[in-house]
Every structure is written in C-alpha cells, then in structure tokens.
C-alpha cells in the first residue's frame, strides 16, 4: 500500500495511530492489511497533507457533514491558489533576473552617460536622517514589513532616494534618504506612501555598491555634468542593477541617477 501511494510504511503507521487512515484489519502479528479500494482514500489524505492542512482539518473533512467539508475544502482551495500565485511570481522573478544579468553584462562601470529613463512610481519609506548601517537596516526591515513576503525577491526597480546636490558629493554620508520600491501589481492592505520618478534625461553612472564606489561615481558625475553644462535636481536616485541583494539589502552594483533640468544634445544621449 505504501508503494502504491508513493509514501512510507512509517506514514501508514502514523495515520493509523492518529485514526485518520485505518487498515482493513490488523493481524495478531501486528501486520496491517489494506484493500486496493482504500488507495483512493489514502491518496486524498496525502493530497490534503501536501497543502499543509493539519491533522484535525483532515479529520474534519473525512468525518463531518457536507457543509463543514465544503468549508474546509474551500480553505484548501484558497491555499492552493495562493501557492500557485507565489510560484508564478517566483518564476517571473527568475526570468527577469536572467534577462537583467544578460543586459548588465554589456554595461561599463564608472562611465557617466546620459540616458532617457521612463516614468516609474515607487512606494517609499519614511525619511531617514543619515546613512549609518544601523539606520539603513532598521529602515529596510520596517519598510519591507509593509509589503508582502515576496516583494524583496521581486526584480522590479528598488533602491534609495537621497537628498543630495551633484555639486556636494562629499555630503553623501550625512544626507537623508528614503528606501524606494517600484509599485507592482500586488495590492497591500496598508497605506504606503508613493512618489514618482518622472520620465526625463538623467546623468547616470553604474558603480560598485560600496562607500568608495559611490563616492567615486558621484565625483565622476559631478565632473561630467560640469563639462557638459548639465543642471540637475538636488536628488540622487540610487537604483539596484537587478543583481541579487547583498547583506545591506541592495545589489552589488547600483545606478546613480540625477535628473537633468536643462536641454540635452541628442548626440549625448546613450541608448538604454
């Protein structure tokens, strides 16, 4: 019976002891004997267990009235639907990661460029007063508790919005910031503030996500914008590159983006 149901002898003994699935009879030697007709009941029980239903729920489904059975089965159906939704999202995450990895391979670190970025709406955290490790960790945990459990895996755009002028790159370490995450299709019960990154030309550079890498990238962007006579907003968009997240909650490489306020020669705009 265990072999037919693709389970174990130990499982059959367990279900017998819990009065969920009994053998047709038990011999004086202790051996349990089953009819072939019992296989279908066993498979049903194993199916319910695979949905993480408790033993008490399975007992109720097997022994109670049709009304109560329907209630438990609807609960099981909801669990299946939720699992399917989660697996579909995980599959989409993996596909996007592969796509982004392929595109990232063509990028050059520490090379300032001008790029046209599309509009993006972000969920945002409260504003933090500085960039200390403790403050970032606290804000990160607080922010993602408001989202669903798969949001941190999602490869939609994410990062930080930092109050910083391109003319004062050395003020970065003490600048206030917000954690941001692109608004997705998942609906949340809590009211989460949003902000919009407008469609515009941006002065950008891809850097190592380290203090040294970010400072170097900011200095390169400052020089680049001065040389090209570009005026920018006093906000720095730090956007994950799509790489797996590190221990600080951000990717190994990040984009540093400043919105350009004045007109840009089309020859200066790099293709995305």
mmCIF file of N, CA, C and O in Angstrom, residues 53-116:
data_model
loop_
_atom_site.group_PDB
_atom_site.id
_atom_site.type_symbol
_atom_site.label_atom_id
_atom_site.label_comp_id
_atom_site.label_asym_id
_atom_site.label_seq_id
_atom_site.Cartn_x
_atom_site.Cartn_y
_atom_site.Cartn_z
ATOM 1 N N UNK A 53 -2.489 21.122 5.327
ATOM 2 C CA UNK A 53 -3.640 21.049 6.218
ATOM 3 C C UNK A 53 -3.246 20.252 7.452
ATOM 4 O O UNK A 53 -2.487 19.281 7.377
ATOM 5 N N UNK A 54 -3.757 20.656 8.589
ATOM 6 C CA UNK A 54 -3.454 19.968 9.836
ATOM 7 C C UNK A 54 -4.209 18.642 9.903
ATOM 8 O O UNK A 54 -5.177 18.403 9.163
ATOM 9 N N UNK A 55 -3.779 17.782 10.839
ATOM 10 C CA UNK A 55 -4.456 16.504 11.021
ATOM 11 C C UNK A 55 -5.909 16.724 11.453
ATOM 12 O O UNK A 55 -6.801 15.985 11.035
ATOM 13 N N UNK A 56 -6.153 17.714 12.276
ATOM 14 C CA UNK A 56 -7.527 17.989 12.720
ATOM 15 C C UNK A 56 -8.396 18.438 11.554
ATOM 16 O O UNK A 56 -9.584 18.093 11.483
ATOM 17 N N UNK A 57 -7.827 19.202 10.632
ATOM 18 C CA UNK A 57 -8.587 19.636 9.458
ATOM 19 C C UNK A 57 -8.925 18.439 8.574
ATOM 20 O O UNK A 57 -10.045 18.325 8.049
ATOM 21 N N UNK A 58 -7.968 17.541 8.391
ATOM 22 C CA UNK A 58 -8.201 16.350 7.567
ATOM 23 C C UNK A 58 -9.268 15.462 8.202
ATOM 24 O O UNK A 58 -10.151 14.938 7.516
ATOM 25 N N UNK A 59 -9.203 15.306 9.527
ATOM 26 C CA UNK A 59 -10.217 14.515 10.221
ATOM 27 C C UNK A 59 -11.604 15.113 10.020
ATOM 28 O O UNK A 59 -12.592 14.401 9.801
ATOM 29 N N UNK A 60 -11.677 16.444 10.090
ATOM 30 C CA UNK A 60 -12.965 17.115 9.917
ATOM 31 C C UNK A 60 -13.516 16.889 8.514
ATOM 32 O O UNK A 60 -14.705 16.648 8.327
ATOM 33 N N UNK A 61 -12.649 16.970 7.525
ATOM 34 C CA UNK A 61 -13.076 16.768 6.143
ATOM 35 C C UNK A 61 -13.606 15.351 5.946
ATOM 36 O O UNK A 61 -14.601 15.120 5.254
ATOM 37 N N UNK A 62 -12.978 14.385 6.596
ATOM 38 C CA UNK A 62 -13.349 12.986 6.410
ATOM 39 C C UNK A 62 -14.577 12.564 7.212
ATOM 40 O O UNK A 62 -15.275 11.628 6.839
ATOM 41 N N UNK A 63 -14.849 13.249 8.318
ATOM 42 C CA UNK A 63 -15.870 12.732 9.219
ATOM 43 C C UNK A 63 -17.084 13.626 9.403
ATOM 44 O O UNK A 63 -18.129 13.162 9.863
ATOM 45 N N UNK A 64 -16.983 14.903 9.066
ATOM 46 C CA UNK A 64 -18.075 15.831 9.365
ATOM 47 C C UNK A 64 -19.089 15.911 8.230
ATOM 48 O O UNK A 64 -18.966 15.263 7.197
ATOM 49 N N UNK A 65 -20.047 16.803 8.431
ATOM 50 C CA UNK A 65 -21.130 16.968 7.461
ATOM 51 C C UNK A 65 -20.623 17.578 6.166
ATOM 52 O O UNK A 65 -19.522 18.127 6.093
ATOM 53 N N UNK A 66 -21.460 17.509 5.133
ATOM 54 C CA UNK A 66 -21.097 18.039 3.830
ATOM 55 C C UNK A 66 -20.816 19.537 3.900
ATOM 56 O O UNK A 66 -19.909 20.043 3.243
ATOM 57 N N UNK A 67 -21.580 20.271 4.736
ATOM 58 C CA UNK A 67 -21.374 21.724 4.866
ATOM 59 C C UNK A 67 -19.997 22.030 5.422
ATOM 60 O O UNK A 67 -19.286 22.901 4.917
ATOM 61 N N UNK A 68 -19.609 21.295 6.465
ATOM 62 C CA UNK A 68 -18.292 21.518 7.061
ATOM 63 C C UNK A 68 -17.198 21.089 6.099
ATOM 64 O O UNK A 68 -16.168 21.736 5.977
ATOM 65 N N UNK A 69 -17.410 19.996 5.381
ATOM 66 C CA UNK A 69 -16.428 19.554 4.387
ATOM 67 C C UNK A 69 -16.188 20.644 3.363
ATOM 68 O O UNK A 69 -15.053 20.936 3.003
ATOM 69 N N UNK A 70 -17.255 21.248 2.877
ATOM 70 C CA UNK A 70 -17.134 22.301 1.863
ATOM 71 C C UNK A 70 -16.296 23.460 2.394
ATOM 72 O O UNK A 70 -15.444 24.005 1.683
ATOM 73 N N UNK A 71 -16.521 23.828 3.641
ATOM 74 C CA UNK A 71 -15.758 24.920 4.243
ATOM 75 C C UNK A 71 -14.262 24.606 4.264
ATOM 76 O O UNK A 71 -13.435 25.435 3.886
ATOM 77 N N UNK A 72 -13.921 23.389 4.689
ATOM 78 C CA UNK A 72 -12.515 23.016 4.747
ATOM 79 C C UNK A 72 -11.909 22.893 3.351
ATOM 80 O O UNK A 72 -10.753 23.261 3.127
ATOM 81 N N UNK A 73 -12.694 22.371 2.410
ATOM 82 C CA UNK A 73 -12.182 22.221 1.051
ATOM 83 C C UNK A 73 -11.961 23.585 0.390
ATOM 84 O O UNK A 73 -11.002 23.774 -0.364
ATOM 85 N N UNK A 74 -12.851 24.534 0.682
ATOM 86 C CA UNK A 74 -12.647 25.885 0.153
ATOM 87 C C UNK A 74 -11.388 26.500 0.737
ATOM 88 O O UNK A 74 -10.645 27.203 0.044
ATOM 89 N N UNK A 75 -11.133 26.240 2.010
ATOM 90 C CA UNK A 75 -9.907 26.722 2.644
ATOM 91 C C UNK A 75 -8.684 26.110 1.968
ATOM 92 O O UNK A 75 -7.692 26.787 1.696
ATOM 93 N N UNK A 76 -8.764 24.803 1.676
ATOM 94 C CA UNK A 76 -7.665 24.127 0.989
ATOM 95 C C UNK A 76 -7.470 24.698 -0.410
ATOM 96 O O UNK A 76 -6.342 24.907 -0.870
ATOM 97 N N UNK A 77 -8.590 24.975 -1.081
ATOM 98 C CA UNK A 77 -8.511 25.544 -2.426
ATOM 99 C C UNK A 77 -7.837 26.913 -2.402
ATOM 100 O O UNK A 77 -7.022 27.244 -3.276
ATOM 101 N N UNK A 78 -8.158 27.724 -1.399
ATOM 102 C CA UNK A 78 -7.526 29.039 -1.269
ATOM 103 C C UNK A 78 -6.027 28.915 -1.062
ATOM 104 O O UNK A 78 -5.246 29.713 -1.579
ATOM 105 N N UNK A 79 -5.615 27.894 -0.289
ATOM 106 C CA UNK A 79 -4.180 27.675 -0.073
ATOM 107 C C UNK A 79 -3.490 27.316 -1.381
ATOM 108 O O UNK A 79 -2.386 27.774 -1.670
ATOM 109 N N UNK A 80 -4.150 26.467 -2.189
ATOM 110 C CA UNK A 80 -3.580 26.083 -3.478
ATOM 111 C C UNK A 80 -3.434 27.298 -4.380
ATOM 112 O O UNK A 80 -2.397 27.523 -5.010
ATOM 113 N N UNK A 81 -4.476 28.107 -4.441
ATOM 114 C CA UNK A 81 -4.449 29.313 -5.285
ATOM 115 C C UNK A 81 -3.321 30.247 -4.863
ATOM 116 O O UNK A 81 -2.602 30.802 -5.704
ATOM 117 N N UNK A 82 -3.149 30.410 -3.553
ATOM 118 C CA UNK A 82 -2.086 31.275 -3.050
ATOM 119 C C UNK A 82 -0.722 30.731 -3.426
ATOM 120 O O UNK A 82 0.170 31.485 -3.841
ATOM 121 N N UNK A 83 -0.540 29.405 -3.300
ATOM 122 C CA UNK A 83 0.740 28.792 -3.649
ATOM 123 C C UNK A 83 1.034 28.955 -5.141
ATOM 124 O O UNK A 83 2.165 29.256 -5.540
ATOM 125 N N UNK A 84 0.022 28.764 -5.980
ATOM 126 C CA UNK A 84 0.210 28.920 -7.420
ATOM 127 C C UNK A 84 0.642 30.343 -7.738
ATOM 128 O O UNK A 84 1.571 30.580 -8.525
ATOM 129 N N UNK A 85 -0.019 31.316 -7.115
ATOM 130 C CA UNK A 85 0.330 32.720 -7.329
ATOM 131 C C UNK A 85 1.772 32.997 -6.931
ATOM 132 O O UNK A 85 2.507 33.688 -7.640
ATOM 133 N N UNK A 86 2.189 32.430 -5.787
ATOM 134 C CA UNK A 86 3.558 32.635 -5.314
ATOM 135 C C UNK A 86 4.563 32.016 -6.283
ATOM 136 O O UNK A 86 5.589 32.629 -6.605
ATOM 137 N N UNK A 87 4.277 30.816 -6.765
ATOM 138 C CA UNK A 87 5.209 30.150 -7.678
ATOM 139 C C UNK A 87 5.300 30.877 -9.017
ATOM 140 O O UNK A 87 6.367 30.954 -9.622
ATOM 141 N N UNK A 88 4.173 31.410 -9.485
ATOM 142 C CA UNK A 88 4.190 32.187 -10.734
ATOM 143 C C UNK A 88 5.069 33.420 -10.560
ATOM 144 O O UNK A 88 5.873 33.766 -11.433
ATOM 145 N N UNK A 89 4.941 34.091 -9.420
ATOM 146 C CA UNK A 89 5.759 35.283 -9.158
ATOM 147 C C UNK A 89 7.239 34.923 -9.064
ATOM 148 O O UNK A 89 8.103 35.637 -9.571
ATOM 149 N N UNK A 90 7.542 33.796 -8.401
ATOM 150 C CA UNK A 90 8.939 33.363 -8.300
ATOM 151 C C UNK A 90 9.496 33.065 -9.686
ATOM 152 O O UNK A 90 10.633 33.430 -10.007
ATOM 153 N N UNK A 91 8.693 32.420 -10.544
ATOM 154 C CA UNK A 91 9.132 32.132 -11.902
ATOM 155 C C UNK A 91 9.417 33.427 -12.663
ATOM 156 O O UNK A 91 10.423 33.543 -13.378
ATOM 157 N N UNK A 92 8.538 34.416 -12.506
ATOM 158 C CA UNK A 92 8.740 35.707 -13.169
ATOM 159 C C UNK A 92 10.002 36.395 -12.661
ATOM 160 O O UNK A 92 10.747 37.002 -13.434
ATOM 161 N N UNK A 93 10.253 36.289 -11.347
ATOM 162 C CA UNK A 93 11.453 36.874 -10.759
ATOM 163 C C UNK A 93 12.699 36.256 -11.388
ATOM 164 O O UNK A 93 13.643 36.956 -11.779
ATOM 165 N N UNK A 94 12.727 34.932 -11.492
ATOM 166 C CA UNK A 94 13.894 34.236 -12.043
ATOM 167 C C UNK A 94 14.105 34.606 -13.510
ATOM 168 O O UNK A 94 15.248 34.806 -13.948
ATOM 169 N N UNK A 95 13.010 34.703 -14.261
ATOM 170 C CA UNK A 95 13.129 35.080 -15.677
ATOM 171 C C UNK A 95 13.697 36.488 -15.824
ATOM 172 O O UNK A 95 14.564 36.742 -16.666
ATOM 173 N N UNK A 96 13.206 37.410 -14.998
ATOM 174 C CA UNK A 96 13.690 38.793 -15.070
ATOM 175 C C UNK A 96 15.149 38.897 -14.651
ATOM 176 O O UNK A 96 15.912 39.680 -15.207
ATOM 177 N N UNK A 97 15.535 38.078 -13.659
ATOM 178 C CA UNK A 97 16.935 38.100 -13.217
ATOM 179 C C UNK A 97 17.858 37.666 -14.353
ATOM 180 O O UNK A 97 18.926 38.246 -14.554
ATOM 181 N N UNK A 98 17.450 36.634 -15.098
ATOM 182 C CA UNK A 98 18.251 36.170 -16.223
ATOM 183 C C UNK A 98 18.349 37.244 -17.307
ATOM 184 O O UNK A 98 19.415 37.471 -17.879
ATOM 185 N N UNK A 99 17.223 37.915 -17.566
ATOM 186 C CA UNK A 99 17.223 38.985 -18.571
ATOM 187 C C UNK A 99 18.126 40.130 -18.144
ATOM 188 O O UNK A 99 18.908 40.662 -18.940
ATOM 189 N N UNK A 100 18.022 40.534 -16.880
ATOM 190 C CA UNK A 100 18.807 41.670 -16.394
ATOM 191 C C UNK A 100 20.285 41.334 -16.333
ATOM 192 O O UNK A 100 21.134 42.186 -16.561
ATOM 193 N N UNK A 101 20.607 40.068 -16.017
ATOM 194 C CA UNK A 101 22.008 39.677 -15.978
ATOM 195 C C UNK A 101 22.627 39.802 -17.362
ATOM 196 O O UNK A 101 23.750 40.264 -17.520
ATOM 197 N N UNK A 102 21.850 39.399 -18.382
ATOM 198 C CA UNK A 102 22.355 39.485 -19.752
ATOM 199 C C UNK A 102 22.593 40.938 -20.152
ATOM 200 O O UNK A 102 23.600 41.267 -20.791
ATOM 201 N N UNK A 103 21.667 41.848 -19.775
ATOM 202 C CA UNK A 103 21.835 43.254 -20.132
ATOM 203 C C UNK A 103 22.940 43.908 -19.326
ATOM 204 O O UNK A 103 23.650 44.792 -19.816
ATOM 205 N N UNK A 104 23.125 43.486 -18.063
ATOM 206 C CA UNK A 104 24.150 44.075 -17.211
ATOM 207 C C UNK A 104 25.549 43.755 -17.720
ATOM 208 O O UNK A 104 26.483 44.532 -17.536
ATOM 209 N N UNK A 105 25.686 42.595 -18.366
ATOM 210 C CA UNK A 105 26.999 42.196 -18.875
ATOM 211 C C UNK A 105 27.546 43.201 -19.887
ATOM 212 O O UNK A 105 28.752 43.266 -20.125
ATOM 213 N N UNK A 106 26.652 43.987 -20.513
ATOM 214 C CA UNK A 106 27.075 44.957 -21.529
ATOM 215 C C UNK A 106 27.357 46.339 -20.951
ATOM 216 O O UNK A 106 27.749 47.237 -21.692
ATOM 217 N N UNK A 107 27.161 46.525 -19.654
ATOM 218 C CA UNK A 107 27.367 47.825 -19.030
ATOM 219 C C UNK A 107 28.819 47.990 -18.584
ATOM 220 O O UNK A 107 29.516 47.010 -18.306
ATOM 221 N N UNK A 108 29.236 49.255 -18.527
ATOM 222 C CA UNK A 108 30.606 49.586 -18.111
ATOM 223 C C UNK A 108 30.544 50.346 -16.801
ATOM 224 O O UNK A 108 29.800 51.335 -16.680
ATOM 225 N N UNK A 109 31.310 49.907 -15.827
ATOM 226 C CA UNK A 109 31.348 50.591 -14.532
ATOM 227 C C UNK A 109 32.078 51.931 -14.641
ATOM 228 O O UNK A 109 33.039 52.071 -15.410
ATOM 229 N N UNK A 110 31.623 52.905 -13.882
ATOM 230 C CA UNK A 110 32.275 54.211 -13.722
ATOM 231 C C UNK A 110 32.422 54.955 -15.048
ATOM 232 O O UNK A 110 33.406 55.636 -15.282
ATOM 233 N N UNK A 111 31.415 54.817 -15.900
ATOM 234 C CA UNK A 111 31.392 55.570 -17.148
ATOM 235 C C UNK A 111 30.121 56.412 -17.185
ATOM 236 O O UNK A 111 29.041 55.913 -17.508
ATOM 237 N N UNK A 112 30.187 57.703 -16.842
ATOM 238 C CA UNK A 112 28.992 58.556 -16.837
ATOM 239 C C UNK A 112 28.365 58.655 -18.222
ATOM 240 O O UNK A 112 29.064 58.772 -19.238
ATOM 241 N N UNK A 113 27.049 58.594 -18.255
ATOM 242 C CA UNK A 113 26.303 58.697 -19.506
ATOM 243 C C UNK A 113 25.030 59.487 -19.249
ATOM 244 O O UNK A 113 24.629 59.701 -18.101
ATOM 245 N N UNK A 114 24.382 59.909 -20.332
ATOM 246 C CA UNK A 114 23.052 60.499 -20.257
ATOM 247 C C UNK A 114 22.079 59.489 -20.838
ATOM 248 O O UNK A 114 22.290 58.975 -21.940
ATOM 249 N N UNK A 115 21.022 59.177 -20.089
ATOM 250 C CA UNK A 115 20.038 58.215 -20.564
ATOM 251 C C UNK A 115 18.618 58.727 -20.336
ATOM 252 O O UNK A 115 18.364 59.445 -19.385
ATOM 253 N N UNK A 116 17.750 58.350 -21.245
ATOM 254 C CA UNK A 116 16.335 58.655 -21.085
ATOM 255 C C UNK A 116 15.704 57.540 -20.255
ATOM 256 O O UNK A 116 15.738 56.378 -20.644
#
